[in-house]
Structure formats: structure tokens, C-alpha cells
XYZ file of C-alpha atoms in Angstrom:
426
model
C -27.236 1.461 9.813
C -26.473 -1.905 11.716
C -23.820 -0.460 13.663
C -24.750 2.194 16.479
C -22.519 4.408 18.614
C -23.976 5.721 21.952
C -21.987 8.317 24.312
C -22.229 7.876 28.287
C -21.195 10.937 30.067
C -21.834 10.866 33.551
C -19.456 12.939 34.826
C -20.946 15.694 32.367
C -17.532 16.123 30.737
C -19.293 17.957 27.828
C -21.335 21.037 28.048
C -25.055 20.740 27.017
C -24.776 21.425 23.230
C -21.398 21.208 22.546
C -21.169 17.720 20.800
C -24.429 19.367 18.334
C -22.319 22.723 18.122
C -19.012 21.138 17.277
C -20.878 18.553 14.756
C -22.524 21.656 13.132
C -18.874 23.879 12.601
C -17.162 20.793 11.014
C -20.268 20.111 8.569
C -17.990 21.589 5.539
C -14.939 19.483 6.744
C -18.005 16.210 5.805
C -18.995 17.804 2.580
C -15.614 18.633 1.560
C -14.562 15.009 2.313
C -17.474 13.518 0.585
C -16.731 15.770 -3.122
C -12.770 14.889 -2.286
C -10.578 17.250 -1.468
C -8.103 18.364 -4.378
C -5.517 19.000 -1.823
C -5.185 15.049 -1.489
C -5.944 13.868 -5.085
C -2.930 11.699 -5.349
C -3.864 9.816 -1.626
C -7.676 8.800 -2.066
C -7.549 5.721 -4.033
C -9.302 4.010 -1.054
C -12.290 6.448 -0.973
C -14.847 5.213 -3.575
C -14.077 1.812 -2.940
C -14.573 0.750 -6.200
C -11.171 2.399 -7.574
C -9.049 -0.129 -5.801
C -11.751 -2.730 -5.267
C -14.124 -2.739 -7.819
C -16.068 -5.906 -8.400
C -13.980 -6.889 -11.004
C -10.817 -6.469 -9.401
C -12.560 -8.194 -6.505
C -13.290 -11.258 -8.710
C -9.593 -10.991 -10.455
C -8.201 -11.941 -7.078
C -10.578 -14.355 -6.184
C -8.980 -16.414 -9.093
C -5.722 -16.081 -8.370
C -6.776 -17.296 -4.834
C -8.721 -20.122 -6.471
C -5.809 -21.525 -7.438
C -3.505 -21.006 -5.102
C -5.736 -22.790 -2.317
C -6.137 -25.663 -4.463
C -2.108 -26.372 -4.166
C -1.756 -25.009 -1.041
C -1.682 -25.410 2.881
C 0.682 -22.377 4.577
C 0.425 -18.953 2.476
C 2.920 -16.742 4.096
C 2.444 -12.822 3.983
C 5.102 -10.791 3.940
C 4.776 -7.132 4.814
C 4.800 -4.893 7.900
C 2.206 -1.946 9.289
C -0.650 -1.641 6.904
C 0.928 -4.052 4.235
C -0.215 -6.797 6.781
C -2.335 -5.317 9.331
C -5.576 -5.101 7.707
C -5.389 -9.016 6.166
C -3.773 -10.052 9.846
C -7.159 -8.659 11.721
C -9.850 -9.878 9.006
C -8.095 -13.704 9.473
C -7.706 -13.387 13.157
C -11.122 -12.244 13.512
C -13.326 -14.339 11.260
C -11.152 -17.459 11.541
C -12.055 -19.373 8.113
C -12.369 -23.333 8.773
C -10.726 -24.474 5.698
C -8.269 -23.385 3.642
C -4.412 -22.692 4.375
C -2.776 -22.017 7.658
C -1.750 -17.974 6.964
C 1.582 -17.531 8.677
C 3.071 -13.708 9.197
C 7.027 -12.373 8.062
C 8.461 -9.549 7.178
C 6.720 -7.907 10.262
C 10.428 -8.066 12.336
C 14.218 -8.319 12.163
C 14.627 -11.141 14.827
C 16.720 -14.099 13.899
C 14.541 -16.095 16.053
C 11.459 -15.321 14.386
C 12.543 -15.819 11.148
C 14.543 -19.298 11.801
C 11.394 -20.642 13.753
C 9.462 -19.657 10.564
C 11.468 -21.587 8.199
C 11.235 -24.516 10.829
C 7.486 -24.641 10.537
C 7.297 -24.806 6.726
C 9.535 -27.114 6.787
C 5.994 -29.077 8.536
C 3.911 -28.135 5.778
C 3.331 -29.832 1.836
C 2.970 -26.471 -0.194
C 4.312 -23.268 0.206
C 2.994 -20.047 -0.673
C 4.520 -16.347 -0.244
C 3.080 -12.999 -0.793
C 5.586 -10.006 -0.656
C 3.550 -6.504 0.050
C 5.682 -3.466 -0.469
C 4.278 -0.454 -1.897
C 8.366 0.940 -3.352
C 10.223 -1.979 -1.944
C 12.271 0.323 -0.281
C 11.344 -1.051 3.385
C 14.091 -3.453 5.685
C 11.647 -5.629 7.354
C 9.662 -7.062 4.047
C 12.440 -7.083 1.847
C 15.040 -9.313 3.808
C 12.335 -11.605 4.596
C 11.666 -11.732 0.740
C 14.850 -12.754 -0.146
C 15.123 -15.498 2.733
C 11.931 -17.139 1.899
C 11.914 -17.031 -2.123
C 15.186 -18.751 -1.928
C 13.463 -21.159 0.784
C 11.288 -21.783 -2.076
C 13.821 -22.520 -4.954
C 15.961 -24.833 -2.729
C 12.609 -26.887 -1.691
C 11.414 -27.094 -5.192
C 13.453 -25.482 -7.654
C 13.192 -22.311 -9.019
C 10.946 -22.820 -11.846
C 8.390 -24.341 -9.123
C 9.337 -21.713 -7.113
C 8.286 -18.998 -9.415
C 4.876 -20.368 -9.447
C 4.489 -20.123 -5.705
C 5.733 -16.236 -5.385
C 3.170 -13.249 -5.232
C 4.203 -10.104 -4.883
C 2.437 -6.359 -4.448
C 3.919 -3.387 -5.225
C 3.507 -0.026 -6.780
C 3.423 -0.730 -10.775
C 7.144 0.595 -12.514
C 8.804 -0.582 -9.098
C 11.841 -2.407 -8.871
C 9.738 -4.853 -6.615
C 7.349 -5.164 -9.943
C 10.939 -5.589 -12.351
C 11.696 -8.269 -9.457
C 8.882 -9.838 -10.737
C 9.079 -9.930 -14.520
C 12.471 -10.762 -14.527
C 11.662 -13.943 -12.607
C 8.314 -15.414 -13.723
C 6.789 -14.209 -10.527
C 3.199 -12.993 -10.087
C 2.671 -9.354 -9.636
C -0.301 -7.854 -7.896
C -0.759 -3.894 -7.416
C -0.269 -1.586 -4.610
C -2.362 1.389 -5.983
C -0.321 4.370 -6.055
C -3.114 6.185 -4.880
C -3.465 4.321 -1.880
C -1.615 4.998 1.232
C -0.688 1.495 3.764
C -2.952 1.908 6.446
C -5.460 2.536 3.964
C -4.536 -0.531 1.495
C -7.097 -2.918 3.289
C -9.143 -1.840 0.195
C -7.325 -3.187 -2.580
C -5.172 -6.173 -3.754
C -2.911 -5.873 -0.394
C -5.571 -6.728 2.133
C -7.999 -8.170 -0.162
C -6.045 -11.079 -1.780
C -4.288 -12.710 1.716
C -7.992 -12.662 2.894
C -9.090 -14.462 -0.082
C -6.503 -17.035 0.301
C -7.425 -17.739 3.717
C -11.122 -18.387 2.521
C -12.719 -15.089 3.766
C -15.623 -13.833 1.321
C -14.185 -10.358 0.387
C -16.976 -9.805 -1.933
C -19.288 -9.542 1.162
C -16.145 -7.564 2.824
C -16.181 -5.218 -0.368
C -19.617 -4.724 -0.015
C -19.822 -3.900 3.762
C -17.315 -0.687 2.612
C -19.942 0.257 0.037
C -22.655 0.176 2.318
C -20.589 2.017 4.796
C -19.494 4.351 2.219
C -22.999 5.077 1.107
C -24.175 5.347 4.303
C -21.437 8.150 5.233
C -21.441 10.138 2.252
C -25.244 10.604 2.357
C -26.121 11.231 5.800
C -25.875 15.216 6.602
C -23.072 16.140 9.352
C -25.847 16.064 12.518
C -26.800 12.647 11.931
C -23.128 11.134 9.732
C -21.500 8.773 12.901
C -17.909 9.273 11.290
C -18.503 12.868 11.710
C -19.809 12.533 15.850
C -17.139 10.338 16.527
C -14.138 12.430 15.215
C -15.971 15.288 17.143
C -15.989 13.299 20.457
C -12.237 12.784 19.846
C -11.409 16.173 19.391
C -13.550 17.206 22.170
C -12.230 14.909 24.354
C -8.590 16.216 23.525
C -9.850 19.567 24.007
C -10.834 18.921 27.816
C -7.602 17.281 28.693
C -7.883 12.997 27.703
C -4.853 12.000 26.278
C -5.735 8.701 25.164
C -8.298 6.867 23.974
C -8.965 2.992 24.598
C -10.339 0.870 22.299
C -11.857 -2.006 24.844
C -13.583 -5.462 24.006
C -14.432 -8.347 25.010
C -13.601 -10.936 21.978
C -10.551 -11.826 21.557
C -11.125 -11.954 17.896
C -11.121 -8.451 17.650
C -7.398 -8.579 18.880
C -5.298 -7.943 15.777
C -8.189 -5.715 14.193
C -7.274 -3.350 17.261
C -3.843 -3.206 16.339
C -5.038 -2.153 13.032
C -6.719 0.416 14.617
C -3.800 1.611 16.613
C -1.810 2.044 13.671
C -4.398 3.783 11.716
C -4.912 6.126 14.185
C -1.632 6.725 15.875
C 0.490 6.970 12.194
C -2.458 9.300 10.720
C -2.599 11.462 13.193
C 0.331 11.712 15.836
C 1.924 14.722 13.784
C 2.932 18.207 15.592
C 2.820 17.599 19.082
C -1.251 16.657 18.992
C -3.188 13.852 19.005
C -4.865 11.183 20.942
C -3.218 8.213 21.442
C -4.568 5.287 21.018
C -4.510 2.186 23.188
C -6.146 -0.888 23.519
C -7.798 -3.662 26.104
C -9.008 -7.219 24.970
C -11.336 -7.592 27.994
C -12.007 -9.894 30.337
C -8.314 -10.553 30.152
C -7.098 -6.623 30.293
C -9.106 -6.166 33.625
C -6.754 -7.878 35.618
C -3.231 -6.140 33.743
C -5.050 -2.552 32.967
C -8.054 -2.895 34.967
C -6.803 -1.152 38.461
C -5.132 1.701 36.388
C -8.560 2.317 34.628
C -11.024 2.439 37.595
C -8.305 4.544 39.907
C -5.022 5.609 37.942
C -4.869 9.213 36.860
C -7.078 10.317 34.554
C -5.659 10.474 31.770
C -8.357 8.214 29.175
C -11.850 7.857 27.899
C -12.906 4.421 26.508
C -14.421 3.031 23.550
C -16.224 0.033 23.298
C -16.438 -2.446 20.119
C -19.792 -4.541 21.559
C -21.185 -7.608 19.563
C -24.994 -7.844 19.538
C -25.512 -11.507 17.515
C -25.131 -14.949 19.670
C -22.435 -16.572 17.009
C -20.996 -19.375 19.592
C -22.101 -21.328 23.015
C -21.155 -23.260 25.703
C -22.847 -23.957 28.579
C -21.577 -24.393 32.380
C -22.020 -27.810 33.109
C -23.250 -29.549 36.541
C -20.418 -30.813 38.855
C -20.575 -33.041 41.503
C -17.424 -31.756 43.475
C -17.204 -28.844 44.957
C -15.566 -25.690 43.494
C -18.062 -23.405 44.002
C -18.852 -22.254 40.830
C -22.451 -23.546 41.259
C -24.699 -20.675 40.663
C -23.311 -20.484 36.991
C -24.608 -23.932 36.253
C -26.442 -23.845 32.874
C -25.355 -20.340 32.077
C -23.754 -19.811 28.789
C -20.351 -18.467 28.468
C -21.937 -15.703 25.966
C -24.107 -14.549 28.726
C -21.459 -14.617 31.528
C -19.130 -12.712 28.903
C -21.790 -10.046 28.356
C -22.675 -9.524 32.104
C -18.988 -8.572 32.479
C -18.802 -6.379 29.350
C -22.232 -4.789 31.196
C -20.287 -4.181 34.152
C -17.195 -2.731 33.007
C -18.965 -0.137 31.293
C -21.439 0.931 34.467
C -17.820 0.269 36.553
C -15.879 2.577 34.230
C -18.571 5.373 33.312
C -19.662 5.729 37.459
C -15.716 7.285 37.509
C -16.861 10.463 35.691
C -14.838 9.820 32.306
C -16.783 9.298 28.774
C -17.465 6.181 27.534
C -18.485 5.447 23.883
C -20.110 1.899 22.643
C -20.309 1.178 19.390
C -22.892 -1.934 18.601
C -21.745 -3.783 15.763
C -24.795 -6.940 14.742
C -22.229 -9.470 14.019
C -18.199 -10.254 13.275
C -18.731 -10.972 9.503
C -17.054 -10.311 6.391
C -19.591 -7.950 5.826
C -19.593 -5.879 9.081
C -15.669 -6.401 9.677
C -15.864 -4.468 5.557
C -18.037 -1.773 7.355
C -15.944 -1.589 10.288
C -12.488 -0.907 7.462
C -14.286 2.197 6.133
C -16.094 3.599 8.670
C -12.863 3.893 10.940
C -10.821 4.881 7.908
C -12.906 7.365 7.333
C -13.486 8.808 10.669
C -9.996 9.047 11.164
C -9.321 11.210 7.675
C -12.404 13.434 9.584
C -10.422 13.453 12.789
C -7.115 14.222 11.337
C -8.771 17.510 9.513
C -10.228 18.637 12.772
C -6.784 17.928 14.053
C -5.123 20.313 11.160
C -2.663 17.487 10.281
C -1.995 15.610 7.152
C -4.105 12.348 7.209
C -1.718 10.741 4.332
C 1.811 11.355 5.397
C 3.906 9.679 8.088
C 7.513 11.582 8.674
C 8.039 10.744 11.946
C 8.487 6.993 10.516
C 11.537 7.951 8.988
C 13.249 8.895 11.970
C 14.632 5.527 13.330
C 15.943 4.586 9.348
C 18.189 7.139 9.093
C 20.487 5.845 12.276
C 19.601 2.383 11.543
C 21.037 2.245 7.781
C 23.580 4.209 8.873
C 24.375 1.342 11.231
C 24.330 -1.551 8.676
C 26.152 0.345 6.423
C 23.634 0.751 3.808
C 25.667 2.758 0.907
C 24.347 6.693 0.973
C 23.764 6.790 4.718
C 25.564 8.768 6.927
């Protein structure tokens, strides 16, 4: 595989053997995950791939997008946690050079957002929207909906309009009779498919493909990965290591784990991540949680608290191996002293520090994991998707908690309908 994870333990945190013997005892956990475990039948639409994001399906939205990037130049996506996370990262992190500008809504209640959102269309020729919500059900999505569809009809009429609107949702919603009543396009949210999980299928896939991203290549990359993971035996699987490190490194105390590196890029696919993680599993009082640091910046905010604040976290490291961008220090006649960098490349000067804050970091005792990715690519960035999906359904099973479910997210509607009045709550 193109993508390598190494474990630094210098502090000798884990016993000789214990990574191997913990690998070995969760071997069925792998092989049960592989055949597809019954008890989840109605969650695993994402695990093949090919259900929700089979070639064909993959070339069915590449049409749609086809047309809707020859009309227009801001596509907004409407959705919040994995109805927009997944697209969100791919965009931020492989930054297409043509195509529309992809703006973000439905992802918060502020009246500021929202108003300074409907200023900047007002900047652009063509509007798109996309609506993702799996039962239409959620605040967030659907009073952003309604705000910018009737943007739309009051800019350019409603039978215009109707032409511009996308929406995804679960098939026999009233998000999908939305739809047919009013000429819009519908697009599926596989019922099968959980949110954090819906970056394979038409909720991450087609917002990618309107930005210009090749999510053929992206599709493939979570074949590959696939294949890769459900052939390799348990000693030798790196979905399987990794969700043993976590649980290890639960089991000896860490609390949280931090996902640290050093291109910005990689921001929003962290906060993917996070959300993957944390929702899957932060269930009965266990868990790691996760956190993140988008180095060299995070060194001086998080930085101190790392290398001397209680020991709380191990790190993992997202490093790029492939050159992809340069710029070199230039000669200056005045005097700043930033000499002896002259004709150094910003790649290597990012590196060195990457280097360093791993030898800084590890010399404190605490674990440090590196995975080595070649490249940020559709491709990798579609290996990336399934490997940590995958990983985490591993870790969640270690963890004895339901990978698919999210209760806890309910907790904050119940007093919040309440207080709009929302008829039934009380």
C-alpha cells in the first residue's frame, strides 16, 4: 500500500508484544467485519463501495455536474455534520482551479452567517443549491433551504429556479415529495448509509464533482483501500493496528488523541475526522477524543501544552511524502536575518519542522503514530475516506459501542424545539 503507518514509542508505553497480542485477539472482530456483520445489515451501504458508488452511479453524477458547471459559478451546499463534511474536506484539500466557487449553509443558525451569504451571491451570475438531508427532519439544513430556494425564485423566477435546486435525501421522504412537487432535482441519500459515512455516495460525491474534483479516481482510491483491507490477514491489515493502538492507548490512561499536520489543506478533512470519530464512538462514558493541530501554526496556540501540559494525549501524524508545490527563499540585500535560509524551499523548511516536532514530541515519553500518505490526490484523499471509516467501525467494536448510532445528538433538540415552539415538544 502507498500509505504507511509507523509507531514511535520511546517512553515504552507498550509492553513488548502487546500491540502483536492485541492485533491477534481482535483478528475475528477483522473477519467478521470483512463477511459483514448481520447485526448492522441496515447501516453498511458504504462498505463495498460499489453499493452507493458504483461506477455507474459515479458517472450518473458526473452528468448532472456536467451541466450544472456549464451554467454555473457559486454552487452552494447545504447540509451540516457528515451531509457536508466529507465534500467540505475533499474541496478544501485538493483546491480544483476551475470550476465554481463552492460556498457552505445550512452548517449554522446565525443571522449573520446567513445574511452575509445572501450578500455574496448577490456578487455572483449563476446560482446553484444542493440541499443534503438524509429525513429532512434537521433545523440547520432545512431553514437554510427555504431561505435560499426562495433567494432563487425571486432572482430568477421559479420556473428558473427549479432548474437550479438539487436536493439529497432518503427516497419516500418528504424532502424527496419537496422535490416532485416542485420540478426540483432529487439525488439519494442511501438509506443504508449513515452521515459520517455518506462521503461514499451521491452526498459527498456530487458537491465534489461540481467543484471539478475527479471522483472517479476518488471512487477508486476506496476500492483500492477496500481491497487492500479486506484481504490483508489481522497481523499485517493497518485498519486493524491502528484501532488496536487506540484502544491500547485508552487502556494505559491517554484520553485524547491528536490528529497533527502540517498542510493546511488537510484542515477541514480533520474536522471530518473529528466528527467521524467523536459521533461513532463517544457512547457510554468511553472513548478517545479526538482533537486536532494544523501545524506550524498550532505550535505556537497548542504547542507549550503538548511538550509540558499534563499528559493527557498521544499524537498522530498525517505526513505528505510527494513535492506538489515550491517556493524558494529569495536573496535580500537588507538585513533581517533570515540569511541562512536563502535558496531553501519552503517544502523543505516545512518538513524540517514537521521532523522536529515529532523527535520534540516523542523525546516526552508519549506515542506518536505517522502515517505517510504519497500525495493529496483524489485518489489518496478516496483511500484516506475508507481507510479511516473503516478503522473507526474496527475501533468502535473493540470499544463495545454501536459504530452507526448517535443518541447523544438528540439531546440539545429536545430543549431547543421546545424553545421555538415547535408543535409536539414539550
Amino acid at each position: 500500500m502507498d500509505i504507511q503507518l509507523t509507531l514511535t514509542d520511546r517512553g515504552n508505553i507498550l509492553a513488548s508484544g502487546e500491540l502483536e497480542e492485541k492485533i491477534k485477539n481482535a483478528a475475528p472482530i477483522l473477519a467478521t467485519a470483512v463477511a459483514g456483520d448481520p447485526q448492522y445489515e441496515a447501516f453498511q451501504g458504504w462498505r463495498t463501495v460499489d453499493e452507493s458508488a458504483g461506477p455507474e452511479r459515479v458517472q450518473f453524477l458526473m452528468e448532472h455536474a456536467a451541466r450544472v458547471r456549464m451554467d454555473c459559478d457559486a454552487f452552494v451546499v447545504i447540509g451540516i455534520g457528515g451531509s457536508n463534511q466529507s465534500s467540505r474536506a475533499a474541496v478544501k484539500a485538493l483546491r480544483p482551479k476551475d470550476g465554481p466557487a463552492i460556498l457552505w449553509a445550512g452548517n449554522t443558525i446565525s443571522a449573520c452567517e446567513m445574511a452575509r451569504t445572501l450578500e455574496e451571491l448577490d456578487g455572483f451570475r449563476s446560482v446553484y443549491i444542493d440541499c443534503i438531508a438524509k429525513n429532512f427532519e434537521t433545523l440547520e439544513p432545512g431553514i437554510a433551504f427555504r431561505v435560499l430556494r426562495q433567494y432563487l425564485e425571486k432572482r430568477y423566477g421559479p420556473e428558473d429556479a427549479a432548474k437550479r435546486i438539487f436536493a439529497t435525501g432518503t427516497p419516500g421522504s418528504t424532502l424527496e415529495a419537496l422535490c416532485r412537487d416542485n420540478g426540483y432535482t432529487f439525488l439519494t441519500f442511501p438509506e443504508r448509509v449513515g452521515g459520517r459515512y455518506s462521503v461514499i455516495s451521491d452526498v459527498g460525491l456530487f458537491p465534489m464533482a461540481v467543484a471539478g474534483i475527479d471522483i472517479q479516481a476518488l471512487t477508486q482510491g476506496m476500492r483500492d483501500m477496500r481491497d487492500h483491507l479486506f484481504t490483508a490477514p489481522a497481523e499485517e491489515n493497518l485498519a486493524l493496528r491502528y484501532a488496536c493502538i487506540r484502544k491500547l492507548m485508552l487502556e494505559h490512561g491517554y484520553s485524547l488523541e491528536m490528529l497533527a499536520f502540517f498542510e493546511p489543506r488537510l484542515d477541514y478533512f480533520a474536522k471530518w475526522w473529528v466528527q467521524t470519530f467523536a459521533e461513532s464512538e463517544g457512547k457510554n462514558s468511553t472513548a478517545l477524543y479526538p482533537v486536532v493541530a494544523s501545524n506550524s501554526e498550532d505550535l505556537h496556540a497548542t504547542g507549550q501544552f503538548i511538550q509540558e501540559g499534563s499528559p493527557i494525549l498521544f499524537e498522530t501524524f498525517l505526513t505528505v511524502e510527494t513535492r506538489d508545490a515550491s517556493v524558494v527563499m529569495p536573496h535580500e540585500e537588507k538585513k533581517d536575518y533570515f540569511d541562512y535560509l536563502e535558496g531553501m524551499d519552503f517544502w523543505d523548511m516545512n518538513d524540517a519542522a514537521r521532523k522536529a516536532t515529532i523527535a520534540a514530541h516523542s523525546e516526552r515519553g508519549f506515542p506518536v503514530l505517522e502515517f505517510t500518505i504519497p500525495a493529496i490526490d483524489a485518489h489518496t484523499l478516496g483511500e484516506l475516506y475508507y481507510y479511516f471509516i473503516f478503522s473507526c467501525y474496527l475501533s468502535c467494536e473493540l470499544l463495545k459501542v454501536n459504530p452507526f448510532d448517535q443518541p447523544g445528538v438528540e439531546g440539545y433538540k429536545h430543549y431547543m424545539f421546545k424553545n421555538l415552539g415547535k408543535p409536539g415538544a414539550s
